[in-house]
Coordinates of C-alpha atoms in Angstrom, one line a residue:
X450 CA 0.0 0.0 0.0
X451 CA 1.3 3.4 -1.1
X452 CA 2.3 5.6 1.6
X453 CA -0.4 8.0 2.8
X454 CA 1.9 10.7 5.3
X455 CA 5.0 11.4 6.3
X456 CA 5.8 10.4 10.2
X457 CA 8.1 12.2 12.2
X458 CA 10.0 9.8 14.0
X459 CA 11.2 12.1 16.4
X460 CA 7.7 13.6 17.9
X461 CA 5.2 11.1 15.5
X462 CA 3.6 14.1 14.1
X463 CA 1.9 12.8 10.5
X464 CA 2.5 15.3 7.7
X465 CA 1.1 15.7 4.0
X466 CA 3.7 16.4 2.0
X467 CA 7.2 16.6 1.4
X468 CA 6.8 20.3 1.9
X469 CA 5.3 20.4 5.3
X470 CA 8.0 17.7 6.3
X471 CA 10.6 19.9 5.4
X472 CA 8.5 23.2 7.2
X473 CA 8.6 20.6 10.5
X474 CA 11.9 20.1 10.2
X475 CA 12.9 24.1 10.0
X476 CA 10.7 24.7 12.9
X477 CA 11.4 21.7 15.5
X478 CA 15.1 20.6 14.4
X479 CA 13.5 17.3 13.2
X480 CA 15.0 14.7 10.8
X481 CA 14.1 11.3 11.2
X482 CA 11.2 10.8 8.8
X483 CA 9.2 7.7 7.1
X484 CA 6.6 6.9 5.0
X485 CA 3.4 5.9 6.5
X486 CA 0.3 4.3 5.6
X487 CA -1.6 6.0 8.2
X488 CA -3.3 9.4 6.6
X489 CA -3.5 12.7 8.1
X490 CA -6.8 13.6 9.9
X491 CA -9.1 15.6 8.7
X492 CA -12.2 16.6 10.5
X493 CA -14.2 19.5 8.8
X494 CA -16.7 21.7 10.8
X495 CA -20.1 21.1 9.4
X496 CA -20.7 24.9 10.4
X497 CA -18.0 26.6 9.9
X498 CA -15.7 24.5 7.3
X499 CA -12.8 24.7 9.4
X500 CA -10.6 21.6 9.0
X501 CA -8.8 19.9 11.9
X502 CA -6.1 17.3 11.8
X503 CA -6.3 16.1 15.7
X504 CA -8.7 15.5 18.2
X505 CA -6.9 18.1 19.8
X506 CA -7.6 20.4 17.1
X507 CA -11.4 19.6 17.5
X508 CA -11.8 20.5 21.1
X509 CA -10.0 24.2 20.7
X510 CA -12.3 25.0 18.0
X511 CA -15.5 23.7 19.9
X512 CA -13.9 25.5 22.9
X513 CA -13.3 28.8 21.1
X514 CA -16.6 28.6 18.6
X515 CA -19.5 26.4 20.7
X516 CA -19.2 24.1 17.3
X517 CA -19.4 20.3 18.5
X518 CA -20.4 18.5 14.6
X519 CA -17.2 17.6 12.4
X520 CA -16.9 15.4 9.4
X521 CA -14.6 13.1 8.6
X522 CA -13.2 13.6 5.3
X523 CA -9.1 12.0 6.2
X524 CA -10.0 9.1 3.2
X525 CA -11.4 11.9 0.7
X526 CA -9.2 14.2 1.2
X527 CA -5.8 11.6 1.4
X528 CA -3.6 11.5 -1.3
X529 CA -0.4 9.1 -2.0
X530 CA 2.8 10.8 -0.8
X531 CA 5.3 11.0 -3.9
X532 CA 8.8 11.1 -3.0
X533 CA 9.8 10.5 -7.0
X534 CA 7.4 13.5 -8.4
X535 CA 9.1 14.7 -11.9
X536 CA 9.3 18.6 -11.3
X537 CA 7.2 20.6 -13.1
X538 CA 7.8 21.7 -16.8
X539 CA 10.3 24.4 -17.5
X540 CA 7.0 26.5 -18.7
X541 CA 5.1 25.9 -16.2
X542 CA 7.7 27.4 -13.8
X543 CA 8.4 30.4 -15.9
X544 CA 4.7 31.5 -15.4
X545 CA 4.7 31.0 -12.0
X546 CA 8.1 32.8 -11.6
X547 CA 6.0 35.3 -14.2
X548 CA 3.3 35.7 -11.7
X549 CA 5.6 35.9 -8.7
X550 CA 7.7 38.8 -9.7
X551 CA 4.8 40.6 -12.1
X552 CA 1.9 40.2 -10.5
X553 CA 0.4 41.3 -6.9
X554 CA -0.7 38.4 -4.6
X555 CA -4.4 37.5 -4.8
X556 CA -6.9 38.3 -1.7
X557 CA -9.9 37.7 -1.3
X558 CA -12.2 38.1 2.1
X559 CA -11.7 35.6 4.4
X560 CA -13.8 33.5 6.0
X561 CA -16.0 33.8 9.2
X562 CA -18.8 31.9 11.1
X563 CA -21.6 32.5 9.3
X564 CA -24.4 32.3 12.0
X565 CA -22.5 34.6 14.2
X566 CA -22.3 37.0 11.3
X567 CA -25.9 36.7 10.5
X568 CA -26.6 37.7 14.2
X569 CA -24.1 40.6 13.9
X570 CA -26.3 42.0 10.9
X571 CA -29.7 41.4 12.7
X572 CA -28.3 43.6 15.5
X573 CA -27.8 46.3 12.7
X574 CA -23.8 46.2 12.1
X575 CA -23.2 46.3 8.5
X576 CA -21.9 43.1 6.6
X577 CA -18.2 44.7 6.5
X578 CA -18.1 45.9 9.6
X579 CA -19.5 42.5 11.2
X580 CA -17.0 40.5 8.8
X581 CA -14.0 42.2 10.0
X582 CA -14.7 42.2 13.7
X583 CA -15.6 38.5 13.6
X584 CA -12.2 37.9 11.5
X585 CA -9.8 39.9 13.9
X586 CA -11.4 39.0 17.2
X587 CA -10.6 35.1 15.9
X588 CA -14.1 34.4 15.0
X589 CA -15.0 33.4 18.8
X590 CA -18.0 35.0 20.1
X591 CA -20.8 37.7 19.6
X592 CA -18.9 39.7 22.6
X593 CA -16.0 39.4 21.2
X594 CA -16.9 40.6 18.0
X595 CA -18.9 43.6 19.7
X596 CA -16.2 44.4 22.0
X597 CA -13.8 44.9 19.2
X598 CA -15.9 46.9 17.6
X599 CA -16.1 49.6 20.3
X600 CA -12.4 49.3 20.6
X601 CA -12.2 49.9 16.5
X602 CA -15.3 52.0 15.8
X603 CA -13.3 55.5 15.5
X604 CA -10.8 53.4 12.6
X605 CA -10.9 55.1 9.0
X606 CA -11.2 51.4 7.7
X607 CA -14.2 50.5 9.7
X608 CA -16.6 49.7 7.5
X609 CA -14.4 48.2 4.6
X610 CA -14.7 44.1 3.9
X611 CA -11.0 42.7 4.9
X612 CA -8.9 41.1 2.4
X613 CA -6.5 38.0 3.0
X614 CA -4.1 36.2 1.1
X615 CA -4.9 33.2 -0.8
X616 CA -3.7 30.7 1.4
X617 CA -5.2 28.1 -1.1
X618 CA -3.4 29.5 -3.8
X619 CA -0.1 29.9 -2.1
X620 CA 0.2 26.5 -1.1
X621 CA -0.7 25.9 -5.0
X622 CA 1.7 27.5 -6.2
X623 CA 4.9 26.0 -3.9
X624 CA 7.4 24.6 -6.3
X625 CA 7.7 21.0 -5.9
X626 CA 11.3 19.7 -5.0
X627 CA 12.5 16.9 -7.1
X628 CA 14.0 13.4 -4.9
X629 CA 17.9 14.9 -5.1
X630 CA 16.7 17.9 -3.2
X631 CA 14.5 16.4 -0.9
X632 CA 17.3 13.9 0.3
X633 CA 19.9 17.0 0.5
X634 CA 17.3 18.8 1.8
X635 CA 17.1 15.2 4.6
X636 CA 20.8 15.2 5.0
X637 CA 21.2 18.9 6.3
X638 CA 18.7 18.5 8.4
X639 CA 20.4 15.6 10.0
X640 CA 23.8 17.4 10.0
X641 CA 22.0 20.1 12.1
X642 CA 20.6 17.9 14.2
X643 CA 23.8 16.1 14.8
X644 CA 26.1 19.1 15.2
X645 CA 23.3 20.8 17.8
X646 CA 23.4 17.6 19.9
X647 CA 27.2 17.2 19.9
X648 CA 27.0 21.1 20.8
X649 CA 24.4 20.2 23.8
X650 CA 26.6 17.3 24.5
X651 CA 29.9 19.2 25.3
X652 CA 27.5 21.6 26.9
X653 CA 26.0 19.0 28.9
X654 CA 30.3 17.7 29.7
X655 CA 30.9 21.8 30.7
X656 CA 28.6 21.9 33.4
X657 CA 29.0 18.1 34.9
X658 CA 32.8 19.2 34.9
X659 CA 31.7 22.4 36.7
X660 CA 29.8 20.6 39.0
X661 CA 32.3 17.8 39.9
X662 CA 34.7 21.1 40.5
X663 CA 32.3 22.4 43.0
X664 CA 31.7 19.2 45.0
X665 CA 35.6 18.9 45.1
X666 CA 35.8 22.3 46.4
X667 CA 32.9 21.6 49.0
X668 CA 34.6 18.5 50.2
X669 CA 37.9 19.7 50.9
X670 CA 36.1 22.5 52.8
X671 CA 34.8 20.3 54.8
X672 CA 37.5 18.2 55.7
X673 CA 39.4 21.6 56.9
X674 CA 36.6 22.5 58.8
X675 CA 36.7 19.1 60.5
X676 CA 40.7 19.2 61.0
X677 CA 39.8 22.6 62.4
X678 CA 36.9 21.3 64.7
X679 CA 39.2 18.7 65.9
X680 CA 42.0 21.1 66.4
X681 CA 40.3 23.0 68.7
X682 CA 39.2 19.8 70.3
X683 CA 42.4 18.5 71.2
X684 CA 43.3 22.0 72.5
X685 CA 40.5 21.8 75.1
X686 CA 40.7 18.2 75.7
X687 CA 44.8 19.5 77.2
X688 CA 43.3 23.0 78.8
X689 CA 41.0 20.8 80.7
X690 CA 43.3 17.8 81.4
X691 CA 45.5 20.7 82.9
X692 CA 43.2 22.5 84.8
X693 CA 42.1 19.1 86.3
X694 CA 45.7 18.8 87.1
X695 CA 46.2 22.0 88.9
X696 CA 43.3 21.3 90.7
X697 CA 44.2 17.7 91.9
X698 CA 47.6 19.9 93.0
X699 CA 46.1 22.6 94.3
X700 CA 43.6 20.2 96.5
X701 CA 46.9 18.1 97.5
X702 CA 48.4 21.3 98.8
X703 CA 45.7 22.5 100.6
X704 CA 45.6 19.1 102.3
X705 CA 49.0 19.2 103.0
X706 CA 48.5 22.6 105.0
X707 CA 45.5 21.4 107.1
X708 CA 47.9 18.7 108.3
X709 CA 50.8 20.8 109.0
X710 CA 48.4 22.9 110.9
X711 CA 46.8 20.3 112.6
X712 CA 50.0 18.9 113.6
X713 CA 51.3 22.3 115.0
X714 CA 47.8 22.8 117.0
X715 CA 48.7 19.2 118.6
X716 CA 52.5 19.9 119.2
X717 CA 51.3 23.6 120.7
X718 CA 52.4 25.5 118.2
X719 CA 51.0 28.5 117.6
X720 CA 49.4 29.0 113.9
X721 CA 52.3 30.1 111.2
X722 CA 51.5 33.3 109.7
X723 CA 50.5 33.5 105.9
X724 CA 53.0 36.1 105.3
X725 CA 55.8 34.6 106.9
X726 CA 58.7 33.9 104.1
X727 CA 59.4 30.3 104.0
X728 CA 63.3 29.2 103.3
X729 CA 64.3 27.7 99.9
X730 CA 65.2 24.6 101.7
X731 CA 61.6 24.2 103.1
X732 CA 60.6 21.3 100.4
X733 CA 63.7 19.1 101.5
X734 CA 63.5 19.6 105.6
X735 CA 59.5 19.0 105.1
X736 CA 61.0 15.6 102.7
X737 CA 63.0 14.4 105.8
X738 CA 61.0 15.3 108.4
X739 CA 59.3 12.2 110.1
X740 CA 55.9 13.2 110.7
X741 CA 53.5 10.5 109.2
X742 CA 51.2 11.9 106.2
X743 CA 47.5 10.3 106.8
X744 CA 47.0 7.6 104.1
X745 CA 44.8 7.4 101.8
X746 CA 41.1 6.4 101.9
X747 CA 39.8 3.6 100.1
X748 CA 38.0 6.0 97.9
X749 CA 41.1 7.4 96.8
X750 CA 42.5 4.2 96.2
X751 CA 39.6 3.4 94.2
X752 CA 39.8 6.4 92.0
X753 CA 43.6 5.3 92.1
X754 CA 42.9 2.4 90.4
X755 CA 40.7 3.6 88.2
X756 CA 42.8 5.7 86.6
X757 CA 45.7 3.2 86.7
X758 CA 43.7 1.2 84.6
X759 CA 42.7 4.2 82.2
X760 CA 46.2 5.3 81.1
X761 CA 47.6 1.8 81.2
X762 CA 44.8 1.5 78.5
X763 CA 44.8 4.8 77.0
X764 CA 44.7 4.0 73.6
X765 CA 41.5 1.4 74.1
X766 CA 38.5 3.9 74.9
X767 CA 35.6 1.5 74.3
X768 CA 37.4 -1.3 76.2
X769 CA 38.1 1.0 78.7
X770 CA 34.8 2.2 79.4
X771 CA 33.6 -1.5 78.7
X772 CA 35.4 -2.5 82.1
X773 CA 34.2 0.4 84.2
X774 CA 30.4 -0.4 83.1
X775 CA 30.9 -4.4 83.9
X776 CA 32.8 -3.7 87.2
X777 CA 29.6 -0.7 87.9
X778 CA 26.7 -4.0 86.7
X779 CA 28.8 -6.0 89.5
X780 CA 29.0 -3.4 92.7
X781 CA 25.1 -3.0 91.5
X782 CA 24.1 -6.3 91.8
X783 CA 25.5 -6.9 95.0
X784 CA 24.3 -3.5 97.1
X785 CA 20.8 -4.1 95.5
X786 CA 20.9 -7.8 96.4
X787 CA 23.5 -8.7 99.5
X788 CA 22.3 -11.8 100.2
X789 CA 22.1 -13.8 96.7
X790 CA 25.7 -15.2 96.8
X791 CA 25.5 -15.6 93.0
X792 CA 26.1 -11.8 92.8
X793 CA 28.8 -12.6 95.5
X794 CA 31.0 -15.0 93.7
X795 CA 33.0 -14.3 90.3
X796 CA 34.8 -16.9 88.1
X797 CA 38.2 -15.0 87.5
X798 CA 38.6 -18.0 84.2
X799 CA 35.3 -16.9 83.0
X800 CA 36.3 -15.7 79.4
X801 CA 33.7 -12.8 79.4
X802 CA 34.7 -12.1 82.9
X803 CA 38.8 -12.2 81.8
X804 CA 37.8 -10.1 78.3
X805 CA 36.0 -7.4 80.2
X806 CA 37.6 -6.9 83.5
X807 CA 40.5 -9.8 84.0
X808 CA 42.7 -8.9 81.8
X809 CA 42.5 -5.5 82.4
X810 CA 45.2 -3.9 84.8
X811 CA 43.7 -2.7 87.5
X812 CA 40.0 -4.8 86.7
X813 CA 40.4 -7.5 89.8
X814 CA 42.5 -4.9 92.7
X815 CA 39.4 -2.6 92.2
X816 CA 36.9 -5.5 92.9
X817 CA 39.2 -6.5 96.0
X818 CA 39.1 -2.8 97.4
X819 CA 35.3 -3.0 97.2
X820 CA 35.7 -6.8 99.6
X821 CA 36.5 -9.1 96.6
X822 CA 38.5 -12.0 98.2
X823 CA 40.5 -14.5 95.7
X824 CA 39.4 -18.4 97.2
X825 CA 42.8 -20.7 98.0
X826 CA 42.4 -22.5 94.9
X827 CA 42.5 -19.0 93.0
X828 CA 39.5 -19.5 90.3
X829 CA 36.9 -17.0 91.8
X830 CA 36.5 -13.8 93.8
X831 CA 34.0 -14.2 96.8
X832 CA 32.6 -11.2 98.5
X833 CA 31.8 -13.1 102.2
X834 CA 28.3 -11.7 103.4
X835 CA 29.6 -10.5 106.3
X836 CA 32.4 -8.1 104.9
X837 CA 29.1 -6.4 102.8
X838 CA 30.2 -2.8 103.4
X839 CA 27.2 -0.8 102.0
X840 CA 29.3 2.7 102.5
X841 CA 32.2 0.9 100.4
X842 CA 29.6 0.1 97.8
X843 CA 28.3 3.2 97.5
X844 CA 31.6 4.9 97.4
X845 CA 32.6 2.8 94.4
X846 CA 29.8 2.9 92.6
X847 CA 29.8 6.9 92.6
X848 CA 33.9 6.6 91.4
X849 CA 32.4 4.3 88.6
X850 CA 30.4 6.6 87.8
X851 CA 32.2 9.7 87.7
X852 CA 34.9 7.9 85.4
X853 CA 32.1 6.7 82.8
X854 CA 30.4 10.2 82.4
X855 CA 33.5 12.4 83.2
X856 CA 35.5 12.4 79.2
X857 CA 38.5 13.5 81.1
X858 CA 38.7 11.4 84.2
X859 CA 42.3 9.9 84.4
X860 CA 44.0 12.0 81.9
X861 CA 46.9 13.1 83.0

């Protein structure tokens, strides 16, 4: 079967003729054409005459002009699309070049809804006047047409018919193209086509190299900013790890001066005087002097040990912090429960036990502080019921917890 249309394989728009394919194609960039067996639509107006090639089509001119009834004329009106049409005869051009150059394009009046005319003239608006508001206002209403005429009334050509082109005659008269120019015609419009996408394309490459550009930038901002966050960091992880050691200094010297006072008050010495100059050689005399220094509670062993376990560990956080909340679960169970000797009795060769806490320097003298007591045979720790200490308990657990919640606890 002889082809009917031409199909746009780019957008599937059917077209006539050569000549509108090659109008698509100026107008969308399109190339990719075929023959087709399918004819162009074509539903005419039964009021108006107005033909319509889509359903599309249809619905704007109901929409614009109330008409609803179309024929469909797309078999009468197909014709076979010839791709190998002979041009025309050397003659035959020459008059149409003739009438080109020598003679002035035909017009004629154009066309306009009849019924809407006829109700312009019952109103009393003469047939000119009525045909060339209902032409320029687009042929869609009676107010339409009205309202252009009030905005037209005072023009000099009010009253005269309009004149159009020919539109049927200037599609007439388009010269044919013979096969050659049609498929030069085909193959510039694929060159186009192919030289605007490889033009989109490096476009397209430009801006993903910008972008990759810009994400490199962003990253390496952010990875100074987080070198910079943990900068600062470290700097007040040390300011704080040295004002907790001027404190723990600053407490021990305070202690220190109590006792000297205390032990002045029990010798009968009178109080030494704050301003009193003490000698260089004060730090070695106080060094040899044989005064006994009060020892420490077993709180501050506790915390001792705690810490001794920290910074023999420093570089094992987790683990570290592991052990203090296994050794806390164990002081808990036994204050909250004294008399369940399962909470009293550890296996030191339990491998969770060893993993967590056994292994750990520190892990089992902190458990024996709190009343822990290694059985002869040496395979578990036994709290004995009546060395419970509740005070002892308590004490650790608060240590526990102050090294689990305090980030700088033990860092010296």
């Amino acid at each position: 079967m002889a082809g009917l249309s031409l199909r746009c394989g780019d957008c599937g728009a059917l077209l006539k003729s050569v000549e509108e394919a090659q109008e698509h194609a100026e107008l969308t960039k399109h190339s990719n054409f075929s023959e087709s067996t399918e004819a162009v639509l074509n539903l005419v107006c039964t009021t108006c005459g107005k033909p319509c090639r889509s359903k599309t089509e249809t619905d704007l001119h109901t929409k614009r002009t109330g008409h609803a009834d179309f024929e469909d004329k797309t078999m009468e009106m197909a014709k076979p699309i010839d791709l190998e049409a002979a041009p025309k005869a050397p003659a035959e051009s020459g008059e149409r070049a003739g009438d080109e150059s020598g003679q002035p394009e035909e017009m004629v009046v154009p066309e306009v809804d009849s019924s809407l005319l006829e109700q312009l003239e019952s109103m009393g608006f003469p047939t000119a006047r009525a045909t060339r508001a209902l032409h320029y206002s687009g042929n869609s209403s009676i107010e339409a047409a009205i309202n252009w005429v009030a905005e037209h009334e005072d023009d000099p050509d009010i009253d005269e018919m309009p004149l159009v082109p020919n539109e049927k005659k200037t599609e007439a008269d388009k010269p044919a193209l013979t096969p050659e120019e049609v498929k030069m015609k085909a193959q510039e419009l694929r060159e186009r086509a192919r030289k605007k996408k490889e033009e989109e394309e490096r476009r397209m490459e430009r801006e993903r190299e910008k972008e990759r550009i810009r994400i490199g930038k962003e990253l390496l901002e952010a990875k100074r900013i987080e070198e910079e966050n943990e900068r600062k960091r470290i700097m007040a992880l040390r300011k704080a790890e040295k004002e907790e050691e001027n404190r723990a200094r600053e407490k021990i010297r305070q202690k220190l001066e109590e006792d000297k006072a205390e032990r002045r008050r029990k010798l009968g010495l009178p109080p030494e005087e704050p301003g009193t100059a003490k000698p260089s050689a004060a730090p070695v005399e106080e060094k040899k002097s044989f005064v006994p220094v009060k020892p420490a509670t077993k709180t501050e062993r506790m915390r001792d040990c705690l810490r001794s376990l920290k910074q023999h560990h420093k570089d094992e956080d987790a683990k570290v912090k592991r052990a203090f909340q296994t050794l806390l679960t164990y002081i808990g169970n036994v204050a909250k429960n004294p008399n369940e000797e399962k909470f009293r009795k550890i296996r030191i060769t339990n491998p969770t036990f060893q993993d967590r806490v056994g292994s750990l320097n520190g892990g089992i003298e902190f458990l024996e502080l709190c009343g822990f007591e290694k059985l002869e045979d040496g395979e578990f720790l036994l709290l004995p019921r009546d060395k419970v200490d509740m005070a002892i308990l308590n004490s650790a657990g608060s240590e526990l917890n102050s090294a689990i919640s305090n980030p700088f606890f033990g860092v010296l």
